[in-house]
Amino acid sequence: MSKAFDSLHPPLFLSKLEAYGFQESAIQLLNSYLNEWKYPVKIGCHVSSSRFVSRGCPQGSTLGPLLWNVFQNDLSYCLTVNLSMYADDHQIYHARADQAAVTLQLKDSANLAAAWYDSNLQAGKSTKF
């Protein structure tokens, strides 16, 4: 996955919260948190004016990793193999005696993961598949 925290899509994230049964007040609070932050860009000695950010969640915040974990939680539901997730790093793995079956299952799961990345507006690194 590439630049996951920068690419979180707030409307999609908020719809997931609704599907998980979050209360409307919590969704509205997180909506304001994700949609009402801005930052300047500094290049050398020059600093731009602050601009609102339309995607992502604030990095370096305490809440950012938790929001990302909630956002990516449903990836595990679409796979038929084991999944290990740490922040924006994902590893799929599977064990069986039949090596050909394992290879096929892992390839199928990599395709399912790629489809999840696409449908969740994320850029998976296909070179890692």
Short mmCIF file of N, CA and C in Angstrom, two decimals:
data_model
loop_
_atom_site.label_atom_id
_atom_site.label_comp_id
_atom_site.label_asym_id
_atom_site.label_seq_id
_atom_site.Cartn_x
_atom_site.Cartn_y
_atom_site.Cartn_z
N MET A 1 0.85 -1.16 0.00
CA MET A 1 0.00 0.00 0.00
C MET A 1 0.90 1.23 0.00
N SER A 2 0.45 2.24 -0.67
CA SER A 2 1.27 3.44 -0.83
C SER A 2 0.59 4.66 -0.22
N LYS A 3 1.29 5.33 0.68
CA LYS A 3 0.80 6.56 1.31
C LYS A 3 -0.61 6.41 1.88
N ALA A 4 -0.81 5.37 2.62
CA ALA A 4 -2.15 5.03 3.11
C ALA A 4 -2.77 6.16 3.93
N PHE A 5 -2.05 6.69 4.90
CA PHE A 5 -2.63 7.72 5.75
C PHE A 5 -3.01 8.95 4.93
N ASP A 6 -2.25 9.24 3.88
CA ASP A 6 -2.55 10.39 3.03
C ASP A 6 -3.74 10.15 2.12
N SER A 7 -4.08 8.90 1.88
CA SER A 7 -5.10 8.61 0.87
C SER A 7 -6.45 8.18 1.46
N LEU A 8 -6.58 8.20 2.78
CA LEU A 8 -7.87 7.85 3.37
C LEU A 8 -8.94 8.80 2.84
N HIS A 9 -10.02 8.24 2.33
CA HIS A 9 -11.10 9.02 1.72
C HIS A 9 -12.19 9.23 2.78
N PRO A 10 -12.33 10.44 3.33
CA PRO A 10 -13.27 10.65 4.44
C PRO A 10 -14.71 10.20 4.18
N PRO A 11 -15.32 10.50 3.03
CA PRO A 11 -16.70 10.03 2.85
C PRO A 11 -16.83 8.50 2.92
N LEU A 12 -15.87 7.79 2.36
CA LEU A 12 -15.90 6.33 2.41
C LEU A 12 -15.69 5.85 3.84
N PHE A 13 -14.76 6.47 4.54
CA PHE A 13 -14.50 6.11 5.93
C PHE A 13 -15.75 6.33 6.78
N LEU A 14 -16.40 7.46 6.60
CA LEU A 14 -17.60 7.76 7.39
C LEU A 14 -18.73 6.79 7.08
N SER A 15 -18.84 6.36 5.83
CA SER A 15 -19.88 5.38 5.49
C SER A 15 -19.58 4.03 6.14
N LYS A 16 -18.30 3.70 6.28
CA LYS A 16 -17.94 2.46 6.98
C LYS A 16 -18.33 2.56 8.45
N LEU A 17 -18.09 3.72 9.06
CA LEU A 17 -18.48 3.89 10.46
C LEU A 17 -19.98 3.69 10.63
N GLU A 18 -20.74 4.23 9.69
CA GLU A 18 -22.20 4.06 9.74
C GLU A 18 -22.56 2.58 9.62
N ALA A 19 -21.90 1.87 8.72
CA ALA A 19 -22.17 0.44 8.54
C ALA A 19 -21.79 -0.36 9.79
N TYR A 20 -20.77 0.08 10.52
CA TYR A 20 -20.36 -0.59 11.75
C TYR A 20 -21.28 -0.24 12.92
N GLY A 21 -22.21 0.69 12.73
CA GLY A 21 -23.17 1.03 13.77
C GLY A 21 -22.74 2.15 14.70
N PHE A 22 -21.78 2.98 14.28
CA PHE A 22 -21.38 4.12 15.09
C PHE A 22 -22.56 5.09 15.21
N GLN A 23 -22.65 5.76 16.35
CA GLN A 23 -23.70 6.76 16.54
C GLN A 23 -23.43 7.97 15.66
N GLU A 24 -24.51 8.64 15.27
CA GLU A 24 -24.41 9.80 14.38
C GLU A 24 -23.52 10.89 14.98
N SER A 25 -23.60 11.09 16.29
CA SER A 25 -22.77 12.14 16.91
C SER A 25 -21.28 11.81 16.77
N ALA A 26 -20.91 10.55 16.88
CA ALA A 26 -19.50 10.15 16.71
C ALA A 26 -19.07 10.35 15.26
N ILE A 27 -19.94 10.02 14.33
CA ILE A 27 -19.63 10.19 12.91
C ILE A 27 -19.44 11.67 12.59
N GLN A 28 -20.30 12.52 13.13
CA GLN A 28 -20.18 13.96 12.89
C GLN A 28 -18.89 14.51 13.49
N LEU A 29 -18.52 14.03 14.67
CA LEU A 29 -17.28 14.47 15.30
C LEU A 29 -16.07 14.09 14.43
N LEU A 30 -16.05 12.85 13.96
CA LEU A 30 -14.93 12.41 13.11
C LEU A 30 -14.96 13.09 11.75
N ASN A 31 -16.15 13.42 11.26
CA ASN A 31 -16.25 14.17 10.01
C ASN A 31 -15.56 15.53 10.16
N SER A 32 -15.83 16.22 11.26
CA SER A 32 -15.19 17.52 11.45
C SER A 32 -13.68 17.36 11.65
N TYR A 33 -13.27 16.30 12.31
CA TYR A 33 -11.84 16.06 12.52
C TYR A 33 -11.12 15.81 11.19
N LEU A 34 -11.74 15.05 10.30
CA LEU A 34 -11.09 14.70 9.03
C LEU A 34 -11.22 15.78 7.97
N ASN A 35 -12.25 16.60 8.05
CA ASN A 35 -12.50 17.56 6.98
C ASN A 35 -12.18 19.00 7.33
N GLU A 36 -11.77 19.27 8.54
CA GLU A 36 -11.54 20.65 8.93
C GLU A 36 -10.12 20.87 9.44
N TRP A 37 -9.16 20.20 8.84
CA TRP A 37 -7.78 20.46 9.20
C TRP A 37 -7.02 20.96 7.99
N LYS A 38 -6.03 21.77 8.27
CA LYS A 38 -5.25 22.36 7.18
C LYS A 38 -3.80 22.46 7.61
N TYR A 39 -2.95 22.60 6.64
CA TYR A 39 -1.54 22.74 6.95
C TYR A 39 -0.82 23.49 5.84
N PRO A 40 0.31 24.13 6.18
CA PRO A 40 1.13 24.79 5.16
C PRO A 40 2.19 23.82 4.64
N VAL A 41 2.77 24.16 3.53
CA VAL A 41 3.88 23.39 2.98
C VAL A 41 5.13 24.26 3.05
N LYS A 42 6.21 23.67 3.51
CA LYS A 42 7.47 24.40 3.61
C LYS A 42 8.49 23.78 2.66
N ILE A 43 9.04 24.61 1.79
CA ILE A 43 10.12 24.19 0.89
C ILE A 43 11.26 25.18 1.10
N GLY A 44 12.34 24.67 1.65
CA GLY A 44 13.46 25.55 1.98
C GLY A 44 13.03 26.56 3.03
N CYS A 45 13.18 27.83 2.70
CA CYS A 45 12.78 28.91 3.61
C CYS A 45 11.38 29.42 3.34
N HIS A 46 10.74 28.92 2.31
CA HIS A 46 9.43 29.42 1.90
C HIS A 46 8.31 28.55 2.48
N VAL A 47 7.31 29.21 3.04
CA VAL A 47 6.16 28.53 3.62
C VAL A 47 4.91 29.03 2.93
N SER A 48 4.11 28.09 2.45
CA SER A 48 2.87 28.47 1.77
C SER A 48 1.81 28.86 2.79
N SER A 49 0.72 29.42 2.30
CA SER A 49 -0.41 29.66 3.18
C SER A 49 -1.06 28.30 3.49
N SER A 50 -1.73 28.21 4.61
CA SER A 50 -2.39 26.97 5.01
C SER A 50 -3.57 26.68 4.10
N ARG A 51 -3.74 25.43 3.77
CA ARG A 51 -4.86 25.01 2.93
C ARG A 51 -5.54 23.80 3.56
N PHE A 52 -6.86 23.71 3.33
CA PHE A 52 -7.61 22.57 3.82
C PHE A 52 -7.20 21.32 3.05
N VAL A 53 -7.21 20.20 3.75
CA VAL A 53 -6.85 18.91 3.17
C VAL A 53 -8.14 18.14 2.91
N SER A 54 -8.26 17.56 1.71
CA SER A 54 -9.49 16.86 1.36
C SER A 54 -9.40 15.35 1.53
N ARG A 55 -8.21 14.83 1.73
CA ARG A 55 -8.03 13.38 1.91
C ARG A 55 -7.03 13.13 3.02
N GLY A 56 -7.08 11.93 3.54
CA GLY A 56 -6.10 11.52 4.53
C GLY A 56 -6.55 11.80 5.95
N CYS A 57 -5.72 11.38 6.88
CA CYS A 57 -5.94 11.70 8.28
C CYS A 57 -4.62 12.24 8.82
N PRO A 58 -4.70 13.11 9.81
CA PRO A 58 -3.49 13.74 10.32
C PRO A 58 -2.46 12.72 10.80
N GLN A 59 -1.27 12.77 10.21
CA GLN A 59 -0.20 11.88 10.63
C GLN A 59 0.47 12.45 11.87
N GLY A 60 0.96 11.56 12.69
CA GLY A 60 1.59 11.99 13.92
C GLY A 60 0.59 12.23 15.03
N SER A 61 -0.69 12.07 14.71
CA SER A 61 -1.72 12.25 15.73
C SER A 61 -1.94 10.92 16.46
N THR A 62 -2.51 11.00 17.63
CA THR A 62 -2.84 9.79 18.38
C THR A 62 -3.99 9.05 17.73
N LEU A 63 -4.91 9.78 17.16
CA LEU A 63 -6.11 9.19 16.57
C LEU A 63 -5.88 8.60 15.18
N GLY A 64 -4.90 9.11 14.44
CA GLY A 64 -4.66 8.68 13.06
C GLY A 64 -4.54 7.18 12.87
N PRO A 65 -3.66 6.49 13.61
CA PRO A 65 -3.54 5.04 13.43
C PRO A 65 -4.82 4.28 13.75
N LEU A 66 -5.55 4.72 14.76
CA LEU A 66 -6.81 4.06 15.10
C LEU A 66 -7.82 4.22 13.97
N LEU A 67 -7.92 5.42 13.42
CA LEU A 67 -8.84 5.65 12.30
C LEU A 67 -8.45 4.78 11.11
N TRP A 68 -7.16 4.70 10.83
CA TRP A 68 -6.71 3.87 9.72
C TRP A 68 -7.05 2.40 9.95
N ASN A 69 -6.87 1.91 11.18
CA ASN A 69 -7.21 0.51 11.47
C ASN A 69 -8.69 0.24 11.27
N VAL A 70 -9.54 1.16 11.68
CA VAL A 70 -10.98 0.99 11.46
C VAL A 70 -11.27 0.98 9.96
N PHE A 71 -10.63 1.87 9.22
CA PHE A 71 -10.86 1.96 7.78
C PHE A 71 -10.48 0.67 7.07
N GLN A 72 -9.34 0.09 7.41
CA GLN A 72 -8.86 -1.09 6.68
C GLN A 72 -9.38 -2.41 7.24
N ASN A 73 -10.15 -2.36 8.31
CA ASN A 73 -10.61 -3.56 8.98
C ASN A 73 -11.33 -4.54 8.04
N ASP A 74 -12.11 -4.05 7.10
CA ASP A 74 -12.90 -4.95 6.25
C ASP A 74 -12.07 -5.66 5.18
N LEU A 75 -10.81 -5.32 5.02
CA LEU A 75 -9.96 -6.06 4.09
C LEU A 75 -9.91 -7.53 4.47
N SER A 76 -9.83 -7.82 5.75
CA SER A 76 -9.74 -9.21 6.20
C SER A 76 -10.99 -10.02 5.86
N TYR A 77 -12.13 -9.36 5.70
CA TYR A 77 -13.37 -10.07 5.40
C TYR A 77 -13.43 -10.58 3.96
N CYS A 78 -12.65 -10.00 3.07
CA CYS A 78 -12.74 -10.40 1.67
C CYS A 78 -11.68 -11.43 1.28
N LEU A 79 -10.82 -11.82 2.20
CA LEU A 79 -9.75 -12.76 1.89
C LEU A 79 -10.05 -14.14 2.47
N THR A 80 -9.54 -15.16 1.80
CA THR A 80 -9.74 -16.54 2.26
C THR A 80 -8.46 -17.12 2.87
N VAL A 81 -7.44 -16.28 3.03
CA VAL A 81 -6.18 -16.70 3.65
C VAL A 81 -5.93 -15.83 4.87
N ASN A 82 -4.87 -16.13 5.58
CA ASN A 82 -4.52 -15.35 6.76
C ASN A 82 -3.96 -13.99 6.35
N LEU A 83 -4.23 -13.00 7.16
CA LEU A 83 -3.78 -11.64 6.89
C LEU A 83 -3.15 -11.06 8.14
N SER A 84 -1.97 -10.51 7.98
CA SER A 84 -1.30 -9.79 9.06
C SER A 84 -1.24 -8.32 8.65
N MET A 85 -1.71 -7.44 9.53
CA MET A 85 -1.73 -6.01 9.23
C MET A 85 -0.99 -5.26 10.33
N TYR A 86 -0.12 -4.37 9.91
CA TYR A 86 0.53 -3.45 10.84
C TYR A 86 0.56 -2.10 10.13
N ALA A 87 -0.19 -1.16 10.65
CA ALA A 87 -0.35 0.15 10.01
C ALA A 87 -0.77 -0.07 8.56
N ASP A 88 0.02 0.40 7.60
CA ASP A 88 -0.37 0.23 6.20
C ASP A 88 0.39 -0.90 5.51
N ASP A 89 1.02 -1.77 6.29
CA ASP A 89 1.69 -2.95 5.73
C ASP A 89 0.79 -4.16 5.89
N HIS A 90 0.58 -4.88 4.81
CA HIS A 90 -0.27 -6.07 4.83
C HIS A 90 0.51 -7.27 4.29
N GLN A 91 0.40 -8.39 4.96
CA GLN A 91 0.99 -9.63 4.47
C GLN A 91 -0.07 -10.71 4.49
N ILE A 92 -0.20 -11.42 3.37
CA ILE A 92 -1.10 -12.56 3.34
C ILE A 92 -0.25 -13.82 3.39
N TYR A 93 -0.76 -14.84 4.05
CA TYR A 93 -0.02 -16.09 4.14
C TYR A 93 -1.00 -17.24 4.29
N HIS A 94 -0.53 -18.43 3.91
CA HIS A 94 -1.38 -19.61 3.92
C HIS A 94 -0.48 -20.83 3.98
N ALA A 95 -0.91 -21.87 4.64
CA ALA A 95 -0.12 -23.11 4.73
C ALA A 95 -1.00 -24.31 4.41
N ARG A 96 -0.50 -25.14 3.53
CA ARG A 96 -1.11 -26.43 3.19
C ARG A 96 -0.01 -27.33 2.67
N ALA A 97 -0.26 -28.60 2.62
CA ALA A 97 0.73 -29.54 2.10
C ALA A 97 0.91 -29.39 0.59
N ASP A 98 -0.16 -29.04 -0.10
CA ASP A 98 -0.14 -28.92 -1.57
C ASP A 98 0.36 -27.53 -1.98
N GLN A 99 1.62 -27.46 -2.43
CA GLN A 99 2.23 -26.18 -2.77
C GLN A 99 1.49 -25.48 -3.90
N ALA A 100 1.02 -26.23 -4.89
CA ALA A 100 0.30 -25.62 -6.01
C ALA A 100 -1.00 -24.98 -5.53
N ALA A 101 -1.69 -25.64 -4.60
CA ALA A 101 -2.94 -25.09 -4.06
C ALA A 101 -2.66 -23.82 -3.26
N VAL A 102 -1.57 -23.80 -2.51
CA VAL A 102 -1.21 -22.62 -1.74
C VAL A 102 -0.90 -21.46 -2.68
N THR A 103 -0.13 -21.74 -3.72
CA THR A 103 0.22 -20.70 -4.69
C THR A 103 -1.04 -20.11 -5.33
N LEU A 104 -1.95 -20.97 -5.74
CA LEU A 104 -3.20 -20.52 -6.36
C LEU A 104 -4.02 -19.69 -5.37
N GLN A 105 -4.14 -20.16 -4.15
CA GLN A 105 -4.92 -19.44 -3.13
C GLN A 105 -4.30 -18.07 -2.84
N LEU A 106 -2.98 -18.00 -2.77
CA LEU A 106 -2.32 -16.72 -2.51
C LEU A 106 -2.49 -15.76 -3.68
N LYS A 107 -2.42 -16.26 -4.91
CA LYS A 107 -2.64 -15.41 -6.08
C LYS A 107 -4.06 -14.88 -6.10
N ASP A 108 -5.02 -15.76 -5.81
CA ASP A 108 -6.43 -15.32 -5.76
C ASP A 108 -6.62 -14.25 -4.68
N SER A 109 -6.01 -14.46 -3.53
CA SER A 109 -6.14 -13.49 -2.45
C SER A 109 -5.45 -12.17 -2.77
N ALA A 110 -4.33 -12.23 -3.48
CA ALA A 110 -3.66 -10.99 -3.91
C ALA A 110 -4.57 -10.22 -4.86
N ASN A 111 -5.28 -10.92 -5.74
CA ASN A 111 -6.23 -10.25 -6.64
C ASN A 111 -7.39 -9.65 -5.85
N LEU A 112 -7.88 -10.38 -4.85
CA LEU A 112 -8.96 -9.85 -4.01
C LEU A 112 -8.49 -8.62 -3.24
N ALA A 113 -7.26 -8.66 -2.74
CA ALA A 113 -6.71 -7.49 -2.03
C ALA A 113 -6.59 -6.31 -2.98
N ALA A 114 -6.13 -6.55 -4.20
CA ALA A 114 -6.02 -5.46 -5.18
C ALA A 114 -7.39 -4.86 -5.48
N ALA A 115 -8.41 -5.70 -5.56
CA ALA A 115 -9.77 -5.20 -5.78
C ALA A 115 -10.24 -4.37 -4.58
N TRP A 116 -9.88 -4.81 -3.37
CA TRP A 116 -10.23 -4.04 -2.17
C TRP A 116 -9.54 -2.68 -2.21
N TYR A 117 -8.24 -2.66 -2.57
CA TYR A 117 -7.53 -1.38 -2.66
C TYR A 117 -8.23 -0.45 -3.64
N ASP A 118 -8.61 -0.99 -4.80
CA ASP A 118 -9.29 -0.16 -5.80
C ASP A 118 -10.62 0.38 -5.28
N SER A 119 -11.43 -0.50 -4.71
CA SER A 119 -12.76 -0.08 -4.26
C SER A 119 -12.70 0.84 -3.04
N ASN A 120 -11.57 0.85 -2.34
CA ASN A 120 -11.39 1.73 -1.19
C ASN A 120 -10.50 2.92 -1.51
N LEU A 121 -10.29 3.14 -2.81
CA LEU A 121 -9.54 4.29 -3.31
C LEU A 121 -8.12 4.35 -2.75
N GLN A 122 -7.50 3.19 -2.67
CA GLN A 122 -6.13 3.07 -2.17
C GLN A 122 -5.23 2.58 -3.30
N ALA A 123 -3.97 2.90 -3.21
CA ALA A 123 -3.00 2.47 -4.21
C ALA A 123 -2.17 1.33 -3.64
N GLY A 124 -2.52 0.10 -4.00
CA GLY A 124 -1.72 -1.04 -3.59
C GLY A 124 -0.47 -1.12 -4.44
N LYS A 125 0.60 -1.60 -3.87
CA LYS A 125 1.85 -1.74 -4.62
C LYS A 125 1.86 -3.12 -5.27
N SER A 126 1.42 -3.17 -6.53
CA SER A 126 1.31 -4.46 -7.21
C SER A 126 2.67 -5.12 -7.40
N THR A 127 3.75 -4.37 -7.32
CA THR A 127 5.08 -4.98 -7.45
C THR A 127 5.40 -5.87 -6.25
N LYS A 128 4.65 -5.71 -5.17
CA LYS A 128 4.88 -6.54 -3.99
C LYS A 128 4.06 -7.83 -4.02
N PHE A 129 3.15 -7.97 -4.97
CA PHE A 129 2.30 -9.17 -5.04
C PHE A 129 3.07 -10.33 -5.60
#
